[in-house]
Every structure is written in C-alpha cells, then in structure tokens.
Amino acid sequence: MSEREKTTKTDASALSVPLDRDVFLRTLIRELSGALEDVVGLDEAAGYISVVGAAMGGQMNRDYKSAFEVSSLSRKQVGEVLVDLKRRIRGEFFIIEETDEKIVLGNRACPFAEKVIGRKSMCMMTSNVFGHIAAENLGYGKVELQKTIAEGHGECRVVVYLKPTEEAERAEGREYVRSSKIYRRPSSTREAA
C-alpha cells in the first residue's frame, strides 16, 4: 500500500488537527474582529465589540451578585470577581495594587491565547466587562489598558479607576457609570454600564 493510500484510509477523528470547540471559538472571534477592523477601522470595531462586552459584563455581574447573595458587590468583591472571572476563562489576571480609588491588574495569559495578537479591538471585552462590573456596583469605573498582549507585550497591565480622581481624568481609557445614573458626556469615551 502506498503512503497516499494509507493517508486517505485513515479515520479523520484520529488525525492530529489543532481544532476543538475552544480553538474554533477563539479563531471565530479573532476573524470577526479582524474583519471589523478591516472594514470599519479599529475604533469602530472596538465599539462593536464593546457592545458585546457590556452585555457579557451585565450577565457576569448578575451571576456573581447572585452567587454572593448580595444586591451589590463591595470594592473588595469587585477585585476578587475581576480576577476570578478571568481565571475561569483561562486568563491569568492578578491584583498588583488595590485602593479605594483604583485596582491595578496584571495578566500573564489572555483567554483568547495567541488569537488576540494583533487584534487590539478584542481587548474591549476586558474593558467593558471590568468597567461594567465596577460601575454597576461602585457607581463609576474607568478602564485604562496600559499594556496588552494584543499589542505584542508579554503581559497585560489594566487599571480600573473606581472614582473620577485627577489621575483617572488624565488616564486614557473608557469611562463607565451605573446605568441608572444620568451623566454628562466628557471628551473622553464614556459608556453606561
């Protein structure tokens, strides 16, 4: 039997193909974000992904509040939740610094793994989920993505501002406020959580 005949008679399920549900879904999100970036540009693609991130942040916030059996998460719980939700989806986030004004997080592994490299718009998932959870529970959140794996860094550094301090005002990032709160739209990007 020739080598070609052996290959064609092999059962497809026994082949070494790097494909499973996780790889498929991460690749799908990468290709969708890439198509958006190519068609409408990075800023608009980030905006579309922000809509999905806000919806996911809302669901995760409800799930954690229900699990904690509270109507609102404390500042300490918000920090724990941000780390835990990323851990559950294979991120490696950790708290570097935590005060009443901000939570600084590091990350050694993106949940999207290598699929995030070169797709900065995908980081809006993190921004919106973190911002939504902070704002809904503490009234305000501003997320600054200081370093990201998507941009080619070996790790991420994310700052979640919990109060509109001078430092938060100077930071580049997206602002989030509790959805029931009326707010003015500043020059920086602000979204209702």
CSV table of C-alpha atoms in Angstrom, one decimal, residues 9-160:
chain,number,residue,atom,x,y,z
A,9,LYS,CA,-7.8,5.4,4.5
A,10,THR,CA,-7.1,7.0,8.0
A,11,ASP,CA,-10.1,7.8,10.1
A,12,ALA,CA,-10.5,11.6,10.3
A,13,SER,CA,-11.1,11.5,14.0
A,14,ALA,CA,-7.6,10.0,14.5
A,15,LEU,CA,-5.8,12.8,12.6
A,16,SER,CA,-3.8,15.4,14.5
A,17,VAL,CA,-5.7,18.6,13.7
A,18,PRO,CA,-5.5,21.5,16.1
A,19,LEU,CA,-9.2,22.0,16.3
A,20,ASP,CA,-11.7,21.8,19.2
A,21,ARG,CA,-14.5,24.0,20.4
A,22,ASP,CA,-12.2,26.4,22.3
A,23,VAL,CA,-9.8,26.9,19.3
A,24,PHE,CA,-12.8,27.2,16.9
A,25,LEU,CA,-14.5,29.9,19.1
A,26,ARG,CA,-11.3,31.9,19.7
A,27,THR,CA,-10.5,31.7,16.0
A,28,LEU,CA,-14.0,32.8,15.1
A,29,ILE,CA,-13.8,35.9,17.4
A,30,ARG,CA,-10.3,36.7,16.0
A,31,GLU,CA,-11.6,36.6,12.4
A,32,LEU,CA,-14.7,38.5,13.2
A,33,SER,CA,-12.7,41.3,15.0
A,34,GLY,CA,-10.2,41.3,12.1
A,35,ALA,CA,-13.0,41.6,9.5
A,36,LEU,CA,-14.5,44.5,11.5
A,37,GLU,CA,-11.1,46.2,11.9
A,38,ASP,CA,-10.5,45.9,8.1
A,39,VAL,CA,-14.0,47.1,7.1
A,40,VAL,CA,-14.8,49.8,9.6
A,41,GLY,CA,-11.4,50.5,11.3
A,42,LEU,CA,-10.0,49.8,14.7
A,43,ASP,CA,-12.1,52.4,16.6
A,44,GLU,CA,-15.4,51.3,15.2
A,45,ALA,CA,-14.5,47.6,15.6
A,46,ALA,CA,-13.7,48.3,19.2
A,47,GLY,CA,-17.1,50.0,19.5
A,48,TYR,CA,-18.9,46.9,18.2
A,49,ILE,CA,-17.0,44.6,20.5
A,50,SER,CA,-17.8,47.0,23.4
A,51,VAL,CA,-21.5,46.3,22.9
A,52,VAL,CA,-21.0,42.6,23.3
A,53,GLY,CA,-18.6,43.2,26.2
A,54,ALA,CA,-21.2,45.3,28.0
A,55,ALA,CA,-23.9,42.6,27.6
A,56,MET,CA,-21.4,40.0,28.9
A,57,GLY,CA,-20.4,42.2,31.8
A,58,GLY,CA,-24.0,42.6,32.8
A,59,GLN,CA,-24.6,38.9,32.8
A,60,MET,CA,-21.4,38.2,34.7
A,61,ASN,CA,-22.3,40.9,37.2
A,62,ARG,CA,-25.7,39.4,37.8
A,63,ASP,CA,-24.2,35.9,38.2
A,64,TYR,CA,-21.6,37.0,40.8
A,65,LYS,CA,-24.1,39.0,42.8
A,66,SER,CA,-26.4,36.1,42.8
A,67,ALA,CA,-23.6,33.7,43.9
A,68,PHE,CA,-22.5,36.1,46.7
A,69,GLU,CA,-26.2,36.6,47.6
A,70,VAL,CA,-25.8,40.4,47.6
A,71,SER,CA,-27.5,43.3,45.8
A,72,SER,CA,-24.2,45.0,45.2
A,73,LEU,CA,-20.6,43.9,45.3
A,74,SER,CA,-18.2,45.6,47.6
A,75,ARG,CA,-14.9,47.1,46.4
A,76,LYS,CA,-13.0,44.1,47.7
A,77,GLN,CA,-15.5,41.7,46.0
A,78,VAL,CA,-15.2,43.6,42.7
A,79,GLY,CA,-11.4,43.0,42.7
A,80,GLU,CA,-11.9,39.3,43.5
A,81,VAL,CA,-14.6,39.0,40.8
A,82,LEU,CA,-12.4,40.6,38.1
A,83,VAL,CA,-9.6,38.1,38.8
A,84,ASP,CA,-11.9,35.1,39.2
A,85,LEU,CA,-13.9,35.6,36.0
A,86,LYS,CA,-10.7,35.8,34.0
A,87,ARG,CA,-9.3,32.7,35.8
A,88,ARG,CA,-12.4,30.8,34.8
A,89,ILE,CA,-11.8,31.5,31.1
A,90,ARG,CA,-8.1,30.7,31.3
A,91,GLY,CA,-6.7,34.2,31.8
A,92,GLU,CA,-4.0,34.7,34.5
A,93,PHE,CA,-5.0,38.1,36.0
A,94,PHE,CA,-3.8,39.1,39.4
A,95,ILE,CA,-4.0,42.2,41.5
A,96,ILE,CA,-0.9,44.4,41.7
A,97,GLU,CA,-2.4,47.2,43.7
A,98,GLU,CA,-5.8,47.9,45.2
A,99,THR,CA,-7.0,51.1,46.9
A,100,ASP,CA,-10.4,52.9,47.2
A,101,GLU,CA,-9.5,54.8,44.0
A,102,LYS,CA,-8.3,52.0,41.7
A,103,ILE,CA,-7.5,48.4,41.1
A,104,VAL,CA,-4.3,47.7,39.1
A,105,LEU,CA,-4.2,44.3,37.5
A,106,GLY,CA,-1.6,42.3,35.7
A,107,ASN,CA,-2.1,39.4,33.4
A,108,ARG,CA,0.2,36.7,32.1
A,109,ALA,CA,-2.2,34.9,29.7
A,110,CYS,CA,-5.1,36.1,27.6
A,111,PRO,CA,-8.2,34.0,27.5
A,112,PHE,CA,-8.0,34.3,23.7
A,113,ALA,CA,-4.4,33.0,23.8
A,114,GLU,CA,-2.4,33.6,20.7
A,115,LYS,CA,-5.6,34.6,18.7
A,116,VAL,CA,-5.5,38.0,20.4
A,117,ILE,CA,-2.1,39.1,19.0
A,118,GLY,CA,-2.6,41.9,16.5
A,119,ARG,CA,-6.3,42.3,17.4
A,120,LYS,CA,-6.4,45.2,19.8
A,121,SER,CA,-10.2,45.6,19.4
A,122,MET,CA,-10.6,42.2,21.3
A,123,CYS,CA,-9.4,44.0,24.4
A,124,MET,CA,-12.7,45.8,24.6
A,125,MET,CA,-14.1,42.7,26.0
A,126,THR,CA,-11.9,43.1,29.1
A,127,SER,CA,-12.5,46.9,29.2
A,128,ASN,CA,-16.3,46.6,29.1
A,129,VAL,CA,-16.7,43.6,31.4
A,130,PHE,CA,-14.4,45.2,34.0
A,131,GLY,CA,-15.9,48.7,33.6
A,132,HIS,CA,-19.4,47.4,33.7
A,133,ILE,CA,-18.9,45.4,36.9
A,134,ALA,CA,-17.1,48.3,38.6
A,135,ALA,CA,-19.7,50.9,37.6
A,136,GLU,CA,-22.7,48.9,38.4
A,137,ASN,CA,-21.5,48.1,41.9
A,138,LEU,CA,-19.5,51.1,42.8
A,139,GLY,CA,-21.1,53.8,40.7
A,140,TYR,CA,-18.1,54.5,38.4
A,141,GLY,CA,-15.3,52.8,36.5
A,142,LYS,CA,-12.7,53.9,34.1
A,143,VAL,CA,-10.6,51.2,32.4
A,144,GLU,CA,-7.1,52.0,31.1
A,145,LEU,CA,-5.4,49.3,29.1
A,146,GLN,CA,-1.8,50.4,29.7
A,147,LYS,CA,-0.2,47.3,28.2
A,148,THR,CA,-1.8,44.4,26.3
A,149,ILE,CA,-0.8,41.1,24.9
A,150,ALA,CA,-2.7,42.1,21.8
A,151,GLU,CA,-0.2,44.9,21.2
A,152,GLY,CA,2.7,42.5,21.4
A,153,HIS,CA,3.6,42.9,25.1
A,154,GLY,CA,4.4,39.7,27.0
A,155,GLU,CA,1.7,40.6,29.6
A,156,CYS,CA,-1.2,43.0,30.2
A,157,ARG,CA,-1.5,45.8,32.7
A,158,VAL,CA,-5.0,47.1,33.3
A,159,VAL,CA,-6.0,49.9,35.6
A,160,VAL,CA,-9.7,50.1,36.8
